[in-house]
JSON list of C-alpha atoms in Angstrom, two decimals:
[
{"chain": "A", "resi": 1340, "resn": "MET", "atom": "CA", "xyz": [50.03, 135.79, -30.96]},
{"chain": "A", "resi": 1341, "resn": "LYS", "atom": "CA", "xyz": [48.51, 133.66, -33.09]},
{"chain": "A", "resi": 1342, "resn": "TYR", "atom": "CA", "xyz": [48.59, 135.13, -36.13]},
{"chain": "A", "resi": 1343, "resn": "TYR", "atom": "CA", "xyz": [52.45, 136.16, -35.18]},
{"chain": "A", "resi": 1344, "resn": "LEU", "atom": "CA", "xyz": [53.01, 132.49, -34.97]},
{"chain": "A", "resi": 1345, "resn": "TYR", "atom": "CA", "xyz": [51.46, 131.81, -37.57]},
{"chain": "A", "resi": 1346, "resn": "CYS", "atom": "CA", "xyz": [53.68, 134.42, -39.83]},
{"chain": "A", "resi": 1347, "resn": "ILE", "atom": "CA", "xyz": [56.66, 132.73, -38.47]},
{"chain": "A", "resi": 1348, "resn": "LEU", "atom": "CA", "xyz": [55.50, 129.40, -39.90]},
{"chain": "A", "resi": 1349, "resn": "MET", "atom": "CA", "xyz": [54.87, 130.84, -43.04]},
{"chain": "A", "resi": 1350, "resn": "TRP", "atom": "CA", "xyz": [58.17, 132.02, -43.51]},
{"chain": "A", "resi": 1351, "resn": "LEU", "atom": "CA", "xyz": [60.56, 129.60, -42.26]},
{"chain": "A", "resi": 1352, "resn": "PHE", "atom": "CA", "xyz": [57.98, 127.11, -44.50]},
{"chain": "A", "resi": 1353, "resn": "ILE", "atom": "CA", "xyz": [58.87, 128.71, -47.50]},
{"chain": "A", "resi": 1354, "resn": "PHE", "atom": "CA", "xyz": [62.22, 129.56, -46.28]},
{"chain": "A", "resi": 1355, "resn": "SER", "atom": "CA", "xyz": [62.79, 125.61, -45.92]},
{"chain": "A", "resi": 1356, "resn": "GLN", "atom": "CA", "xyz": [61.84, 124.96, -49.35]},
{"chain": "A", "resi": 1357, "resn": "ASN", "atom": "CA", "xyz": [65.35, 127.10, -50.80]},
{"chain": "A", "resi": 1358, "resn": "ALA", "atom": "CA", "xyz": [67.04, 124.79, -48.63]},
{"chain": "A", "resi": 1359, "resn": "VAL", "atom": "CA", "xyz": [68.46, 120.99, -49.27]},
{"chain": "A", "resi": 1360, "resn": "ALA", "atom": "CA", "xyz": [65.94, 118.53, -48.83]},
{"chain": "A", "resi": 1361, "resn": "ILE", "atom": "CA", "xyz": [66.90, 116.54, -45.86]},
{"chain": "A", "resi": 1362, "resn": "ASN", "atom": "CA", "xyz": [65.84, 113.04, -44.92]},
{"chain": "A", "resi": 1363, "resn": "LYS", "atom": "CA", "xyz": [63.48, 112.63, -41.69]},
{"chain": "A", "resi": 1364, "resn": "GLU", "atom": "CA", "xyz": [64.26, 109.12, -41.01]},
{"chain": "A", "resi": 1365, "resn": "ARG", "atom": "CA", "xyz": [67.87, 109.71, -40.95]},
{"chain": "A", "resi": 1366, "resn": "GLU", "atom": "CA", "xyz": [69.17, 109.34, -37.17]},
{"chain": "A", "resi": 1367, "resn": "VAL", "atom": "CA", "xyz": [69.46, 112.67, -35.31]},
{"chain": "A", "resi": 1368, "resn": "ILE", "atom": "CA", "xyz": [72.78, 112.65, -32.69]},
{"chain": "A", "resi": 1369, "resn": "ILE", "atom": "CA", "xyz": [72.37, 115.43, -30.22]},
{"chain": "A", "resi": 1370, "resn": "ALA", "atom": "CA", "xyz": [75.46, 116.27, -28.17]},
{"chain": "A", "resi": 1371, "resn": "ALA", "atom": "CA", "xyz": [74.90, 117.02, -24.55]},
{"chain": "A", "resi": 1372, "resn": "SER", "atom": "CA", "xyz": [76.78, 117.28, -21.22]},
{"chain": "A", "resi": 1373, "resn": "ALA", "atom": "CA", "xyz": [76.64, 115.24, -18.42]},
{"chain": "A", "resi": 1374, "resn": "SER", "atom": "CA", "xyz": [73.51, 115.78, -16.44]},
{"chain": "A", "resi": 1375, "resn": "ILE", "atom": "CA", "xyz": [72.59, 120.05, -16.06]},
{"chain": "A", "resi": 1376, "resn": "PRO", "atom": "CA", "xyz": [69.70, 119.74, -13.60]},
{"chain": "A", "resi": 1377, "resn": "PRO", "atom": "CA", "xyz": [67.11, 121.07, -14.59]},
{"chain": "A", "resi": 1378, "resn": "TYR", "atom": "CA", "xyz": [68.35, 121.67, -18.42]},
{"chain": "A", "resi": 1379, "resn": "VAL", "atom": "CA", "xyz": [69.33, 118.04, -18.90]},
{"chain": "A", "resi": 1380, "resn": "PHE", "atom": "CA", "xyz": [69.21, 114.47, -17.41]},
{"chain": "A", "resi": 1381, "resn": "ALA", "atom": "CA", "xyz": [71.41, 112.13, -18.79]},
{"chain": "A", "resi": 1382, "resn": "LYS", "atom": "CA", "xyz": [69.92, 109.06, -17.15]},
{"chain": "A", "resi": 1383, "resn": "THR", "atom": "CA", "xyz": [66.12, 110.05, -18.53]},
{"chain": "A", "resi": 1384, "resn": "ASP", "atom": "CA", "xyz": [67.16, 111.56, -21.50]},
{"chain": "A", "resi": 1385, "resn": "SER", "atom": "CA", "xyz": [65.29, 114.64, -20.25]},
{"chain": "A", "resi": 1386, "resn": "GLY", "atom": "CA", "xyz": [65.24, 118.31, -18.92]},
{"chain": "A", "resi": 1387, "resn": "ILE", "atom": "CA", "xyz": [64.00, 121.56, -20.00]},
{"chain": "A", "resi": 1388, "resn": "HIS", "atom": "CA", "xyz": [66.84, 122.15, -22.39]},
{"chain": "A", "resi": 1389, "resn": "LEU", "atom": "CA", "xyz": [67.29, 118.76, -24.06]},
{"chain": "A", "resi": 1390, "resn": "GLY", "atom": "CA", "xyz": [63.32, 117.86, -23.74]},
{"chain": "A", "resi": 1391, "resn": "LEU", "atom": "CA", "xyz": [62.72, 121.18, -25.86]},
{"chain": "A", "resi": 1392, "resn": "ILE", "atom": "CA", "xyz": [64.90, 120.21, -28.48]},
{"chain": "A", "resi": 1393, "resn": "LYS", "atom": "CA", "xyz": [63.36, 116.71, -28.92]},
{"chain": "A", "resi": 1394, "resn": "ALA", "atom": "CA", "xyz": [60.07, 117.94, -28.50]},
{"chain": "A", "resi": 1395, "resn": "ALA", "atom": "CA", "xyz": [60.84, 120.50, -31.80]},
{"chain": "A", "resi": 1396, "resn": "LEU", "atom": "CA", "xyz": [62.58, 117.75, -33.81]},
{"chain": "A", "resi": 1397, "resn": "LYS", "atom": "CA", "xyz": [59.55, 115.52, -33.38]},
{"chain": "A", "resi": 1398, "resn": "ALA", "atom": "CA", "xyz": [56.96, 118.07, -34.17]},
{"chain": "A", "resi": 1399, "resn": "ASN", "atom": "CA", "xyz": [58.26, 118.12, -37.20]},
{"chain": "A", "resi": 1400, "resn": "GLY", "atom": "CA", "xyz": [58.82, 114.57, -37.69]},
{"chain": "A", "resi": 1401, "resn": "PHE", "atom": "CA", "xyz": [62.04, 113.68, -36.67]},
{"chain": "A", "resi": 1402, "resn": "ALA", "atom": "CA", "xyz": [61.66, 110.82, -34.46]},
{"chain": "A", "resi": 1403, "resn": "ASN", "atom": "CA", "xyz": [65.40, 108.80, -34.76]},
{"chain": "A", "resi": 1404, "resn": "ILE", "atom": "CA", "xyz": [66.83, 110.81, -32.27]},
{"chain": "A", "resi": 1405, "resn": "ASN", "atom": "CA", "xyz": [70.05, 109.75, -30.34]},
{"chain": "A", "resi": 1406, "resn": "VAL", "atom": "CA", "xyz": [71.46, 111.85, -27.07]},
{"chain": "A", "resi": 1407, "resn": "GLN", "atom": "CA", "xyz": [75.32, 111.60, -26.48]},
{"chain": "A", "resi": 1408, "resn": "TYR", "atom": "CA", "xyz": [76.74, 112.97, -23.65]},
{"chain": "A", "resi": 1409, "resn": "MET", "atom": "CA", "xyz": [80.20, 114.41, -23.74]},
{"chain": "A", "resi": 1410, "resn": "SER", "atom": "CA", "xyz": [82.54, 117.14, -22.45]},
{"chain": "A", "resi": 1411, "resn": "ASN", "atom": "CA", "xyz": [81.88, 120.64, -23.98]},
{"chain": "A", "resi": 1412, "resn": "LYS", "atom": "CA", "xyz": [85.08, 120.61, -25.66]},
{"chain": "A", "resi": 1413, "resn": "ARG", "atom": "CA", "xyz": [84.90, 117.11, -27.19]},
{"chain": "A", "resi": 1414, "resn": "ALA", "atom": "CA", "xyz": [81.15, 117.91, -28.50]},
{"chain": "A", "resi": 1415, "resn": "GLU", "atom": "CA", "xyz": [82.10, 121.17, -30.05]},
{"chain": "A", "resi": 1416, "resn": "HIS", "atom": "CA", "xyz": [84.93, 119.12, -32.04]},
{"chain": "A", "resi": 1417, "resn": "GLN", "atom": "CA", "xyz": [82.18, 116.45, -32.88]},
{"chain": "A", "resi": 1418, "resn": "LEU", "atom": "CA", "xyz": [80.22, 119.09, -34.51]},
{"chain": "A", "resi": 1419, "resn": "HIS", "atom": "CA", "xyz": [82.59, 120.67, -36.45]},
{"chain": "A", "resi": 1420, "resn": "ASN", "atom": "CA", "xyz": [83.91, 117.34, -37.49]},
{"chain": "A", "resi": 1421, "resn": "LYS", "atom": "CA", "xyz": [80.00, 115.73, -38.39]},
{"chain": "A", "resi": 1422, "resn": "GLY", "atom": "CA", "xyz": [79.99, 113.35, -35.48]},
{"chain": "A", "resi": 1423, "resn": "VAL", "atom": "CA", "xyz": [76.88, 114.78, -34.39]},
{"chain": "A", "resi": 1424, "resn": "ASP", "atom": "CA", "xyz": [74.23, 116.99, -35.92]},
{"chain": "A", "resi": 1425, "resn": "ILE", "atom": "CA", "xyz": [73.19, 119.42, -32.73]},
{"chain": "A", "resi": 1426, "resn": "LEU", "atom": "CA", "xyz": [74.96, 120.80, -29.83]},
{"chain": "A", "resi": 1427, "resn": "LEU", "atom": "CA", "xyz": [73.24, 122.19, -26.91]},
{"chain": "A", "resi": 1428, "resn": "ASN", "atom": "CA", "xyz": [76.11, 124.93, -25.66]},
{"chain": "A", "resi": 1429, "resn": "TYR", "atom": "CA", "xyz": [78.52, 126.12, -28.00]},
{"chain": "A", "resi": 1430, "resn": "ALA", "atom": "CA", "xyz": [80.93, 128.80, -26.29]},
{"chain": "A", "resi": 1431, "resn": "GLY", "atom": "CA", "xyz": [82.64, 129.57, -29.63]},
{"chain": "A", "resi": 1432, "resn": "ARG", "atom": "CA", "xyz": [80.89, 132.92, -31.41]},
{"chain": "A", "resi": 1433, "resn": "SER", "atom": "CA", "xyz": [80.40, 132.60, -35.08]},
{"chain": "A", "resi": 1434, "resn": "SER", "atom": "CA", "xyz": [81.95, 130.22, -37.41]},
{"chain": "A", "resi": 1435, "resn": "PRO", "atom": "CA", "xyz": [81.97, 129.19, -40.77]},
{"chain": "A", "resi": 1436, "resn": "GLY", "atom": "CA", "xyz": [79.78, 125.60, -41.30]},
{"chain": "A", "resi": 1437, "resn": "ILE", "atom": "CA", "xyz": [78.02, 125.99, -37.76]},
{"chain": "A", "resi": 1438, "resn": "TYR", "atom": "CA", "xyz": [74.55, 127.13, -37.77]},
{"chain": "A", "resi": 1439, "resn": "PRO", "atom": "CA", "xyz": [72.75, 128.69, -34.89]},
{"chain": "A", "resi": 1440, "resn": "SER", "atom": "CA", "xyz": [68.82, 128.13, -34.23]},
{"chain": "A", "resi": 1441, "resn": "LYS", "atom": "CA", "xyz": [66.56, 130.41, -33.22]},
{"chain": "A", "resi": 1442, "resn": "PRO", "atom": "CA", "xyz": [66.50, 130.92, -28.98]},
{"chain": "A", "resi": 1443, "resn": "VAL", "atom": "CA", "xyz": [65.61, 127.63, -27.76]},
{"chain": "A", "resi": 1444, "resn": "LEU", "atom": "CA", "xyz": [65.37, 129.25, -24.49]},
{"chain": "A", "resi": 1445, "resn": "SER", "atom": "CA", "xyz": [67.27, 131.74, -22.15]},
{"chain": "A", "resi": 1446, "resn": "TYR", "atom": "CA", "xyz": [69.96, 131.32, -19.11]},
{"chain": "A", "resi": 1447, "resn": "GLU", "atom": "CA", "xyz": [69.94, 133.73, -16.53]},
{"chain": "A", "resi": 1448, "resn": "ASN", "atom": "CA", "xyz": [73.52, 133.49, -14.67]},
{"chain": "A", "resi": 1449, "resn": "VAL", "atom": "CA", "xyz": [73.67, 135.33, -11.66]},
{"chain": "A", "resi": 1450, "resn": "ALA", "atom": "CA", "xyz": [76.46, 135.61, -8.60]},
{"chain": "A", "resi": 1451, "resn": "ILE", "atom": "CA", "xyz": [75.37, 134.33, -5.33]},
{"chain": "A", "resi": 1452, "resn": "THR", "atom": "CA", "xyz": [76.80, 134.67, -1.85]},
{"chain": "A", "resi": 1453, "resn": "LEU", "atom": "CA", "xyz": [75.51, 133.66, 2.03]},
{"chain": "A", "resi": 1454, "resn": "LYS", "atom": "CA", "xyz": [73.61, 136.94, 3.60]},
{"chain": "A", "resi": 1455, "resn": "ARG", "atom": "CA", "xyz": [75.32, 136.67, 6.38]},
{"chain": "A", "resi": 1456, "resn": "ASN", "atom": "CA", "xyz": [78.56, 137.80, 4.53]},
{"chain": "A", "resi": 1457, "resn": "LYS", "atom": "CA", "xyz": [76.72, 141.02, 3.55]},
{"chain": "A", "resi": 1458, "resn": "TYR", "atom": "CA", "xyz": [78.74, 141.70, 0.66]},
{"chain": "A", "resi": 1459, "resn": "ASN", "atom": "CA", "xyz": [77.68, 144.25, -1.83]},
{"chain": "A", "resi": 1460, "resn": "ILE", "atom": "CA", "xyz": [78.05, 143.00, -5.34]},
{"chain": "A", "resi": 1461, "resn": "ASP", "atom": "CA", "xyz": [76.05, 145.58, -7.62]},
{"chain": "A", "resi": 1462, "resn": "LYS", "atom": "CA", "xyz": [78.47, 145.26, -10.37]},
{"chain": "A", "resi": 1463, "resn": "ILE", "atom": "CA", "xyz": [81.53, 143.13, -11.39]},
{"chain": "A", "resi": 1464, "resn": "GLU", "atom": "CA", "xyz": [84.11, 144.92, -8.63]},
{"chain": "A", "resi": 1465, "resn": "GLY", "atom": "CA", "xyz": [82.08, 143.76, -5.70]},
{"chain": "A", "resi": 1466, "resn": "MET", "atom": "CA", "xyz": [84.02, 140.33, -6.63]},
{"chain": "A", "resi": 1467, "resn": "PHE", "atom": "CA", "xyz": [86.93, 141.82, -6.08]},
{"chain": "A", "resi": 1468, "resn": "ASN", "atom": "CA", "xyz": [89.08, 140.17, -3.07]},
{"chain": "A", "resi": 1469, "resn": "LYS", "atom": "CA", "xyz": [87.09, 137.63, -3.26]},
{"chain": "A", "resi": 1470, "resn": "ASN", "atom": "CA", "xyz": [86.94, 133.60, -3.70]},
{"chain": "A", "resi": 1471, "resn": "VAL", "atom": "CA", "xyz": [85.15, 132.81, -6.93]},
{"chain": "A", "resi": 1472, "resn": "LEU", "atom": "CA", "xyz": [83.85, 129.72, -8.06]},
{"chain": "A", "resi": 1473, "resn": "ALA", "atom": "CA", "xyz": [82.06, 129.65, -11.79]},
{"chain": "A", "resi": 1474, "resn": "PHE", "atom": "CA", "xyz": [80.71, 127.23, -14.21]},
{"chain": "A", "resi": 1475, "resn": "GLN", "atom": "CA", "xyz": [82.43, 125.57, -16.57]},
{"chain": "A", "resi": 1476, "resn": "ASN", "atom": "CA", "xyz": [83.93, 128.02, -19.45]},
{"chain": "A", "resi": 1477, "resn": "ALA", "atom": "CA", "xyz": [82.21, 130.94, -17.68]},
{"chain": "A", "resi": 1478, "resn": "THR", "atom": "CA", "xyz": [84.69, 133.15, -19.13]},
{"chain": "A", "resi": 1479, "resn": "ALA", "atom": "CA", "xyz": [83.82, 132.59, -22.52]},
{"chain": "A", "resi": 1480, "resn": "TYR", "atom": "CA", "xyz": [79.59, 132.60, -21.76]},
{"chain": "A", "resi": 1481, "resn": "LEU", "atom": "CA", "xyz": [79.57, 135.36, -19.84]},
{"chain": "A", "resi": 1482, "resn": "PRO", "atom": "CA", "xyz": [80.01, 139.19, -20.95]},
{"chain": "A", "resi": 1483, "resn": "SER", "atom": "CA", "xyz": [83.75, 140.44, -21.69]},
{"chain": "A", "resi": 1484, "resn": "ILE", "atom": "CA", "xyz": [83.84, 142.63, -18.67]},
{"chain": "A", "resi": 1485, "resn": "PHE", "atom": "CA", "xyz": [83.68, 139.82, -16.30]},
{"chain": "A", "resi": 1486, "resn": "LYS", "atom": "CA", "xyz": [86.66, 137.80, -18.10]},
{"chain": "A", "resi": 1487, "resn": "SER", "atom": "CA", "xyz": [89.14, 140.94, -17.96]},
{"chain": "A", "resi": 1488, "resn": "ASN", "atom": "CA", "xyz": [88.59, 141.18, -14.02]},
{"chain": "A", "resi": 1489, "resn": "VAL", "atom": "CA", "xyz": [89.00, 137.91, -12.88]},
{"chain": "A", "resi": 1490, "resn": "LYS", "atom": "CA", "xyz": [92.81, 138.97, -12.28]},
{"chain": "A", "resi": 1491, "resn": "HIS", "atom": "CA", "xyz": [91.43, 140.88, -9.45]},
{"chain": "A", "resi": 1492, "resn": "PHE", "atom": "CA", "xyz": [89.52, 138.16, -7.91]},
{"chain": "A", "resi": 1493, "resn": "SER", "atom": "CA", "xyz": [91.40, 136.52, -4.52]},
{"chain": "A", "resi": 1494, "resn": "SER", "atom": "CA", "xyz": [90.87, 133.14, -6.44]},
{"chain": "A", "resi": 1495, "resn": "TYR", "atom": "CA", "xyz": [89.06, 131.99, -9.36]},
{"chain": "A", "resi": 1496, "resn": "GLN", "atom": "CA", "xyz": [88.43, 128.66, -10.60]},
{"chain": "A", "resi": 1497, "resn": "GLU", "atom": "CA", "xyz": [86.04, 126.86, -13.06]},
{"chain": "A", "resi": 1498, "resn": "VAL", "atom": "CA", "xyz": [84.22, 123.55, -12.31]},
{"chain": "A", "resi": 1499, "resn": "ILE", "atom": "CA", "xyz": [82.11, 121.04, -14.25]},
{"chain": "A", "resi": 1500, "resn": "ASN", "atom": "CA", "xyz": [80.34, 119.66, -11.25]},
{"chain": "A", "resi": 1501, "resn": "GLN", "atom": "CA", "xyz": [77.60, 122.41, -10.22]},
{"chain": "A", "resi": 1502, "resn": "LYS", "atom": "CA", "xyz": [76.29, 120.46, -7.26]},
{"chain": "A", "resi": 1503, "resn": "ALA", "atom": "CA", "xyz": [79.55, 121.24, -5.89]},
{"chain": "A", "resi": 1504, "resn": "GLN", "atom": "CA", "xyz": [79.54, 125.07, -6.11]},
{"chain": "A", "resi": 1505, "resn": "VAL", "atom": "CA", "xyz": [76.34, 125.40, -4.19]},
{"chain": "A", "resi": 1506, "resn": "ASP", "atom": "CA", "xyz": [77.82, 122.89, -1.29]},
{"chain": "A", "resi": 1507, "resn": "LYS", "atom": "CA", "xyz": [80.71, 124.81, -1.45]},
{"chain": "A", "resi": 1508, "resn": "LEU", "atom": "CA", "xyz": [79.08, 128.38, -1.10]},
{"chain": "A", "resi": 1509, "resn": "LEU", "atom": "CA", "xyz": [76.50, 126.79, 1.85]},
{"chain": "A", "resi": 1510, "resn": "LYS", "atom": "CA", "xyz": [79.85, 125.39, 3.83]},
{"chain": "A", "resi": 1511, "resn": "GLY", "atom": "CA", "xyz": [81.53, 128.79, 3.20]},
{"chain": "A", "resi": 1512, "resn": "TRP", "atom": "CA", "xyz": [84.36, 127.51, 1.68]},
{"chain": "A", "resi": 1513, "resn": "VAL", "atom": "CA", "xyz": [84.28, 130.44, -1.14]},
{"chain": "A", "resi": 1514, "resn": "ASP", "atom": "CA", "xyz": [82.82, 133.40, -1.38]},
{"chain": "A", "resi": 1515, "resn": "VAL", "atom": "CA", "xyz": [81.14, 133.72, -4.34]},
{"chain": "A", "resi": 1516, "resn": "ILE", "atom": "CA", "xyz": [79.36, 131.14, -6.86]},
{"chain": "A", "resi": 1517, "resn": "VAL", "atom": "CA", "xyz": [78.54, 132.29, -10.47]},
{"chain": "A", "resi": 1518, "resn": "LEU", "atom": "CA", "xyz": [75.74, 129.67, -12.03]},
{"chain": "A", "resi": 1519, "resn": "ASP", "atom": "CA", "xyz": [72.00, 129.73, -14.20]},
{"chain": "A", "resi": 1520, "resn": "LYS", "atom": "CA", "xyz": [69.34, 130.40, -11.54]},
{"chain": "A", "resi": 1521, "resn": "ARG", "atom": "CA", "xyz": [67.38, 127.49, -12.31]},
{"chain": "A", "resi": 1522, "resn": "ILE", "atom": "CA", "xyz": [70.23, 125.30, -11.69]},
{"chain": "A", "resi": 1523, "resn": "PHE", "atom": "CA", "xyz": [71.25, 126.77, -8.00]},
{"chain": "A", "resi": 1524, "resn": "TYR", "atom": "CA", "xyz": [68.01, 126.42, -7.04]},
{"chain": "A", "resi": 1525, "resn": "TYR", "atom": "CA", "xyz": [67.72, 122.58, -7.96]},
{"chain": "A", "resi": 1526, "resn": "TYR", "atom": "CA", "xyz": [70.56, 121.98, -5.71]},
{"chain": "A", "resi": 1527, "resn": "TYR", "atom": "CA", "xyz": [70.08, 124.72, -3.14]},
{"chain": "A", "resi": 1528, "resn": "ASN", "atom": "CA", "xyz": [66.31, 123.11, -2.70]},
{"chain": "A", "resi": 1529, "resn": "GLN", "atom": "CA", "xyz": [67.90, 119.65, -1.64]},
{"chain": "A", "resi": 1530, "resn": "HIS", "atom": "CA", "xyz": [69.65, 120.99, 1.34]},
{"chain": "A", "resi": 1531, "resn": "LYS", "atom": "CA", "xyz": [67.71, 119.84, 4.49]},
{"chain": "A", "resi": 1532, "resn": "SER", "atom": "CA", "xyz": [68.38, 123.24, 5.83]},
{"chain": "A", "resi": 1533, "resn": "PRO", "atom": "CA", "xyz": [70.03, 125.62, 3.33]},
{"chain": "A", "resi": 1534, "resn": "GLU", "atom": "CA", "xyz": [71.50, 128.77, 4.94]},
{"chain": "A", "resi": 1535, "resn": "ALA", "atom": "CA", "xyz": [70.02, 131.96, 3.41]},
{"chain": "A", "resi": 1536, "resn": "VAL", "atom": "CA", "xyz": [71.68, 133.89, 0.25]},
{"chain": "A", "resi": 1537, "resn": "GLN", "atom": "CA", "xyz": [71.72, 136.47, -1.40]},
{"chain": "A", "resi": 1538, "resn": "ILE", "atom": "CA", "xyz": [71.75, 136.45, -5.64]},
{"chain": "A", "resi": 1539, "resn": "TYR", "atom": "CA", "xyz": [72.79, 139.37, -7.65]},
{"chain": "A", "resi": 1540, "resn": "THR", "atom": "CA", "xyz": [71.77, 139.86, -11.39]},
{"chain": "A", "resi": 1541, "resn": "LEU", "atom": "CA", "xyz": [74.91, 140.84, -12.86]},
{"chain": "A", "resi": 1542, "resn": "PHE", "atom": "CA", "xyz": [74.67, 139.53, -16.03]},
{"chain": "A", "resi": 1543, "resn": "PRO", "atom": "CA", "xyz": [72.27, 139.88, -18.47]},
{"chain": "A", "resi": 1544, "resn": "LYS", "atom": "CA", "xyz": [69.84, 136.85, -19.83]},
{"chain": "A", "resi": 1545, "resn": "ALA", "atom": "CA", "xyz": [71.55, 134.82, -22.44]},
{"chain": "A", "resi": 1546, "resn": "GLU", "atom": "CA", "xyz": [69.37, 133.36, -25.27]},
{"chain": "A", "resi": 1547, "resn": "ARG", "atom": "CA", "xyz": [70.63, 129.69, -26.04]},
{"chain": "A", "resi": 1548, "resn": "PRO", "atom": "CA", "xyz": [69.80, 128.50, -29.57]},
{"chain": "A", "resi": 1549, "resn": "ALA", "atom": "CA", "xyz": [70.51, 125.28, -30.55]},
{"chain": "A", "resi": 1550, "resn": "TYR", "atom": "CA", "xyz": [73.90, 124.66, -32.94]},
{"chain": "A", "resi": 1551, "resn": "PHE", "atom": "CA", "xyz": [73.91, 122.64, -36.05]},
{"chain": "A", "resi": 1552, "resn": "ASN", "atom": "CA", "xyz": [76.10, 121.55, -38.91]},
{"chain": "A", "resi": 1553, "resn": "ASN", "atom": "CA", "xyz": [73.66, 121.40, -41.18]},
{"chain": "A", "resi": 1554, "resn": "PHE", "atom": "CA", "xyz": [71.82, 124.43, -42.44]},
{"chain": "A", "resi": 1555, "resn": "SER", "atom": "CA", "xyz": [68.52, 122.36, -43.47]},
{"chain": "A", "resi": 1556, "resn": "LEU", "atom": "CA", "xyz": [68.23, 120.59, -40.29]},
{"chain": "A", "resi": 1557, "resn": "ALA", "atom": "CA", "xyz": [68.72, 123.89, -38.58]},
{"chain": "A", "resi": 1558, "resn": "THR", "atom": "CA", "xyz": [65.74, 125.24, -40.65]},
{"chain": "A", "resi": 1559, "resn": "GLU", "atom": "CA", "xyz": [63.75, 122.18, -40.29]},
{"chain": "A", "resi": 1560, "resn": "PHE", "atom": "CA", "xyz": [64.37, 122.90, -36.49]},
{"chain": "A", "resi": 1561, "resn": "ASP", "atom": "CA", "xyz": [63.29, 126.08, -36.16]},
{"chain": "A", "resi": 1562, "resn": "ILE", "atom": "CA", "xyz": [59.73, 125.21, -37.77]},
{"chain": "A", "resi": 1563, "resn": "GLY", "atom": "CA", "xyz": [59.47, 122.44, -35.08]},
{"chain": "A", "resi": 1564, "resn": "LEU", "atom": "CA", "xyz": [60.43, 124.79, -32.75]},
{"chain": "A", "resi": 1565, "resn": "ALA", "atom": "CA", "xyz": [57.14, 127.09, -33.79]},
{"chain": "A", "resi": 1566, "resn": "LEU", "atom": "CA", "xyz": [55.16, 124.37, -33.99]},
{"chain": "A", "resi": 1567, "resn": "ILE", "atom": "CA", "xyz": [55.57, 123.75, -30.39]},
{"chain": "A", "resi": 1568, "resn": "LYS", "atom": "CA", "xyz": [55.13, 127.28, -28.91]},
{"chain": "A", "resi": 1569, "resn": "GLN", "atom": "CA", "xyz": [51.74, 127.36, -31.00]},
{"chain": "A", "resi": 1570, "resn": "ASN", "atom": "CA", "xyz": [50.08, 123.99, -29.65]},
{"chain": "A", "resi": 1571, "resn": "GLY", "atom": "CA", "xyz": [51.65, 124.43, -26.33]},
{"chain": "A", "resi": 1572, "resn": "THR", "atom": "CA", "xyz": [54.44, 121.68, -25.69]},
{"chain": "A", "resi": 1573, "resn": "TYR", "atom": "CA", "xyz": [56.80, 124.70, -25.18]},
{"chain": "A", "resi": 1574, "resn": "LYS", "atom": "CA", "xyz": [55.15, 126.00, -22.07]},
{"chain": "A", "resi": 1575, "resn": "ARG", "atom": "CA", "xyz": [54.82, 122.59, -20.74]},
{"chain": "A", "resi": 1576, "resn": "ILE", "atom": "CA", "xyz": [57.54, 121.08, -20.70]},
{"chain": "A", "resi": 1577, "resn": "VAL", "atom": "CA", "xyz": [59.50, 124.63, -19.09]},
{"chain": "A", "resi": 1578, "resn": "ASP", "atom": "CA", "xyz": [56.68, 124.95, -16.61]},
{"chain": "A", "resi": 1579, "resn": "GLU", "atom": "CA", "xyz": [57.38, 120.88, -15.28]},
{"chain": "A", "resi": 1580, "resn": "GLY", "atom": "CA", "xyz": [61.24, 121.63, -15.10]},
{"chain": "A", "resi": 1581, "resn": "GLN", "atom": "CA", "xyz": [60.73, 124.94, -13.29]},
{"chain": "A", "resi": 1582, "resn": "THR", "atom": "CA", "xyz": [58.54, 122.96, -10.84]},
{"chain": "A", "resi": 1583, "resn": "HIS", "atom": "CA", "xyz": [61.33, 120.92, -10.16]},
{"chain": "A", "resi": 1584, "resn": "SER", "atom": "CA", "xyz": [63.68, 123.46, -9.53]},
{"chain": "A", "resi": 1585, "resn": "LEU", "atom": "CA", "xyz": [61.69, 125.53, -7.40]},
{"chain": "A", "resi": 1586, "resn": "ILE", "atom": "CA", "xyz": [62.61, 129.07, -8.59]},
{"chain": "A", "resi": 1587, "resn": "LYS", "atom": "CA", "xyz": [61.69, 131.84, -6.07]}
]
């Protein structure tokens, strides 16, 4: 494993020599959505996802880091127009001038119902004729089969507030919610007497890189990411975040 990481670091170092040199003292602006616990906490500029990105930058000498919070749509616009340097989540596919890093972490989107309803949702068709509440831009992030079948749901909405997703499910106002498993457990565990739920793994885990508009910065970030995986910082940040979300 150590040899493998060493090879990655050496390859990235050699590759970076061919990239345009970048000033590590410059300000690096990260665009993030408003708080997405346990991935992003706006009040403290922390969380699993944001923490990993900041740690990777710092490991490779970037100390002047500024996190700005905005909607996903505005963040993408800012990335394309050089208003920010790094974007945590990007709903678009490959785009000229946008450079994804190596995967930072994986999200695991799932479908969740109240256990007492005894639904059988082992595939997308199981959501037909049901009221479904998903996260913002779910049809862009999830496999295309999800988007093509939304028309068969009794109702379908996407929301920014994922705490509201969990609340509405537990109150019985919707039949199915679709969101990341860590996010669900973060809010679910805050309820004093949460009702039993059923979790369905319908979607593959989604690797999430960071997105850059500067190839050299993306390359330098990948070096830092490899470094924190090697020195244990990566595992520490993820473990601390999972403790907060109490995944079962």
